[in-house]
Amino acid sequence: MPESDINVVITRLGALSDDVGELKETLRQIASAVTRLALVEERQSQTNEGLSRAFKQLDKVDQKLVAIEQRIVSLERLQPQQQQTTTWVMTALWVAAGAAVMFVAKKTGILS
């Protein structure tokens, strides 16, 4: 084999060695990027789980709020009736107090 062919082979082998070195470095970079991507994916998964829990809590709070609103509406509907009942009870108490005062006044002779 002529020496020029050997030099060509050696040159090509050197270039091939450089290319293999570049491929190895690229593969390391890809492996590093895949590792970082996996970490980002894990963090995103944890964030999604946290959001899911938060939304469930919000749904519970919303249900409680709806129940409270319904209770307030029912109490507001009953309030006029309670006001009227309170007025009747107070009137009855004043009448009873007046009758008691009149009874005591007659028994003690203040009123004849």
PDB file of C-alpha atoms in Angstrom:
ATOM      1  CA  MET A   1       0.000   0.000   0.000  1.00  0.00           C
ATOM      2  CA  PRO A   2       1.432   3.312  -0.993  1.00  0.00           C
ATOM      3  CA  GLU A   3       2.256   5.778   1.697  1.00  0.00           C
ATOM      4  CA  SER A   4      -0.217   8.366   0.379  1.00  0.00           C
ATOM      5  CA  ASP A   5      -3.067   5.876   0.839  1.00  0.00           C
ATOM      6  CA  ILE A   6      -1.939   5.257   4.410  1.00  0.00           C
ATOM      7  CA  ASN A   7      -1.890   9.003   5.078  1.00  0.00           C
ATOM      8  CA  VAL A   8      -5.397   9.312   3.660  1.00  0.00           C
ATOM      9  CA  VAL A   9      -6.593   6.445   5.862  1.00  0.00           C
ATOM     10  CA  ILE A  10      -4.897   7.971   8.906  1.00  0.00           C
ATOM     11  CA  THR A  11      -6.428  11.368   8.150  1.00  0.00           C
ATOM     12  CA  ARG A  12      -9.856   9.832   7.719  1.00  0.00           C
ATOM     13  CA  LEU A  13      -9.444   7.827  10.911  1.00  0.00           C
ATOM     14  CA  GLY A  14      -8.513  11.029  12.747  1.00  0.00           C
ATOM     15  CA  ALA A  15     -11.560  12.800  11.340  1.00  0.00           C
ATOM     16  CA  LEU A  16     -13.696   9.797  12.246  1.00  0.00           C
ATOM     17  CA  SER A  17     -12.260   9.851  15.772  1.00  0.00           C
ATOM     18  CA  ASP A  18     -13.093  13.560  16.067  1.00  0.00           C
ATOM     19  CA  ASP A  19     -16.619  12.871  14.804  1.00  0.00           C
ATOM     20  CA  VAL A  20     -17.057  10.061  17.364  1.00  0.00           C
ATOM     21  CA  GLY A  21     -15.832  12.447  20.085  1.00  0.00           C
ATOM     22  CA  GLU A  22     -18.386  15.047  18.968  1.00  0.00           C
ATOM     23  CA  LEU A  23     -21.101  12.373  18.961  1.00  0.00           C
ATOM     24  CA  LYS A  24     -20.174  11.356  22.513  1.00  0.00           C
ATOM     25  CA  GLU A  25     -20.337  14.982  23.678  1.00  0.00           C
ATOM     26  CA  THR A  26     -23.679  15.430  21.936  1.00  0.00           C
ATOM     27  CA  LEU A  27     -25.006  12.256  23.573  1.00  0.00           C
ATOM     28  CA  ARG A  28     -23.900  13.589  26.998  1.00  0.00           C
ATOM     29  CA  GLN A  29     -25.739  16.839  26.321  1.00  0.00           C
ATOM     30  CA  ILE A  30     -28.834  14.924  25.214  1.00  0.00           C
ATOM     31  CA  ALA A  31     -28.679  12.764  28.351  1.00  0.00           C
ATOM     32  CA  SER A  32     -28.371  15.883  30.502  1.00  0.00           C
ATOM     33  CA  ALA A  33     -31.308  17.509  28.690  1.00  0.00           C
ATOM     34  CA  VAL A  34     -33.441  14.386  29.110  1.00  0.00           C
ATOM     35  CA  THR A  35     -32.621  14.328  32.831  1.00  0.00           C
ATOM     36  CA  ARG A  36     -33.638  17.990  33.191  1.00  0.00           C
ATOM     37  CA  LEU A  37     -36.776  17.339  31.184  1.00  0.00           C
ATOM     38  CA  ALA A  38     -37.691  14.475  33.508  1.00  0.00           C
ATOM     39  CA  LEU A  39     -37.244  16.787  36.516  1.00  0.00           C
ATOM     40  CA  VAL A  40     -39.436  19.433  34.906  1.00  0.00           C
ATOM     41  CA  GLU A  41     -42.065  16.800  34.140  1.00  0.00           C
ATOM     42  CA  GLU A  42     -42.020  15.578  37.752  1.00  0.00           C
ATOM     43  CA  ARG A  43     -42.395  19.124  39.071  1.00  0.00           C
ATOM     44  CA  GLN A  44     -45.232  19.764  36.647  1.00  0.00           C
ATOM     45  CA  SER A  45     -46.923  16.573  37.810  1.00  0.00           C
ATOM     46  CA  GLN A  46     -46.624  17.685  41.439  1.00  0.00           C
ATOM     47  CA  THR A  47     -47.991  21.112  40.527  1.00  0.00           C
ATOM     48  CA  ASN A  48     -50.956  19.508  38.762  1.00  0.00           C
ATOM     49  CA  GLU A  49     -51.670  17.356  41.827  1.00  0.00           C
ATOM     50  CA  GLY A  50     -51.511  20.440  44.039  1.00  0.00           C
ATOM     51  CA  LEU A  51     -53.892  22.301  41.752  1.00  0.00           C
ATOM     52  CA  SER A  52     -56.237  19.336  41.780  1.00  0.00           C
ATOM     53  CA  ARG A  53     -56.295  19.356  45.595  1.00  0.00           C
ATOM     54  CA  ALA A  54     -56.851  23.122  45.620  1.00  0.00           C
ATOM     55  CA  PHE A  55     -59.773  22.842  43.219  1.00  0.00           C
ATOM     56  CA  LYS A  56     -61.326  20.094  45.343  1.00  0.00           C
ATOM     57  CA  GLN A  57     -61.062  22.351  48.399  1.00  0.00           C
ATOM     58  CA  LEU A  58     -62.614  25.214  46.436  1.00  0.00           C
ATOM     59  CA  ASP A  59     -65.493  22.942  45.442  1.00  0.00           C
ATOM     60  CA  LYS A  60     -66.062  22.051  49.107  1.00  0.00           C
ATOM     61  CA  VAL A  61     -66.018  25.724  50.099  1.00  0.00           C
ATOM     62  CA  ASP A  62     -68.407  26.512  47.265  1.00  0.00           C
ATOM     63  CA  GLN A  63     -70.821  23.808  48.444  1.00  0.00           C
ATOM     64  CA  LYS A  64     -70.691  25.187  51.991  1.00  0.00           C
ATOM     65  CA  LEU A  65     -71.308  28.687  50.673  1.00  0.00           C
ATOM     66  CA  VAL A  66     -74.353  27.524  48.705  1.00  0.00           C
ATOM     67  CA  ALA A  67     -75.718  25.808  51.833  1.00  0.00           C
ATOM     68  CA  ILE A  68     -75.197  28.982  53.877  1.00  0.00           C
ATOM     69  CA  GLU A  69     -76.892  31.096  51.203  1.00  0.00           C
ATOM     70  CA  GLN A  70     -79.887  28.746  51.206  1.00  0.00           C
ATOM     71  CA  ARG A  71     -80.103  28.944  54.987  1.00  0.00           C
ATOM     72  CA  ILE A  72     -79.971  32.744  54.924  1.00  0.00           C
ATOM     73  CA  VAL A  73     -82.732  32.858  52.318  1.00  0.00           C
ATOM     74  CA  SER A  74     -84.957  30.631  54.442  1.00  0.00           C
ATOM     75  CA  LEU A  75     -84.258  32.750  57.547  1.00  0.00           C
ATOM     76  CA  GLU A  76     -85.016  35.937  55.634  1.00  0.00           C
ATOM     77  CA  ARG A  77     -88.347  34.466  54.547  1.00  0.00           C
ATOM     78  CA  LEU A  78     -89.229  33.689  58.169  1.00  0.00           C
ATOM     79  CA  GLN A  79     -88.204  37.078  59.560  1.00  0.00           C
ATOM     80  CA  PRO A  80     -91.494  38.955  58.885  1.00  0.00           C
ATOM     81  CA  GLN A  81     -93.409  36.183  60.654  1.00  0.00           C
ATOM     82  CA  GLN A  82     -91.005  36.352  63.582  1.00  0.00           C
ATOM     83  CA  GLN A  83     -91.414  40.135  63.775  1.00  0.00           C
ATOM     84  CA  GLN A  84     -95.195  39.780  63.873  1.00  0.00           C
ATOM     85  CA  THR A  85     -94.970  37.067  66.525  1.00  0.00           C
ATOM     86  CA  THR A  86     -92.618  39.231  68.590  1.00  0.00           C
ATOM     87  CA  THR A  87     -95.089  42.132  68.389  1.00  0.00           C
ATOM     88  CA  TRP A  88     -97.939  39.883  69.556  1.00  0.00           C
ATOM     89  CA  VAL A  89     -95.880  38.494  72.440  1.00  0.00           C
ATOM     90  CA  MET A  90     -94.808  41.975  73.579  1.00  0.00           C
ATOM     91  CA  THR A  91     -98.403  43.214  73.410  1.00  0.00           C
ATOM     92  CA  ALA A  92     -99.555  40.207  75.446  1.00  0.00           C
ATOM     93  CA  LEU A  93     -96.845  40.877  78.036  1.00  0.00           C
ATOM     94  CA  TRP A  94     -97.865  44.530  78.380  1.00  0.00           C
ATOM     95  CA  VAL A  95    -101.514  43.529  78.732  1.00  0.00           C
ATOM     96  CA  ALA A  96    -100.586  40.934  81.367  1.00  0.00           C
ATOM     97  CA  ALA A  97     -98.406  43.466  83.194  1.00  0.00           C
ATOM     98  CA  GLY A  98    -101.210  46.028  83.098  1.00  0.00           C
ATOM     99  CA  ALA A  99    -103.703  43.472  84.354  1.00  0.00           C
ATOM    100  CA  ALA A 100    -101.306  42.477  87.146  1.00  0.00           C
ATOM    101  CA  VAL A 101    -100.879  46.123  88.165  1.00  0.00           C
ATOM    102  CA  MET A 102    -104.651  46.629  88.118  1.00  0.00           C
ATOM    103  CA  PHE A 103    -105.154  43.468  90.189  1.00  0.00           C
ATOM    104  CA  VAL A 104    -102.585  44.577  92.757  1.00  0.00           C
ATOM    105  CA  ALA A 105    -104.054  48.080  92.825  1.00  0.00           C
ATOM    106  CA  LYS A 106    -107.571  46.705  93.501  1.00  0.00           C
ATOM    107  CA  LYS A 107    -106.351  44.284  96.159  1.00  0.00           C
ATOM    108  CA  THR A 108    -104.430  47.013  97.958  1.00  0.00           C
ATOM    109  CA  GLY A 109    -107.307  49.436  97.734  1.00  0.00           C
ATOM    110  CA  ILE A 110    -105.660  51.982  95.466  1.00  0.00           C
ATOM    111  CA  LEU A 111    -108.471  51.492  92.985  1.00  0.00           C
ATOM    112  CA  SER A 112    -111.935  50.977  94.179  1.00  0.00           C
TER     113      SER A 112
END
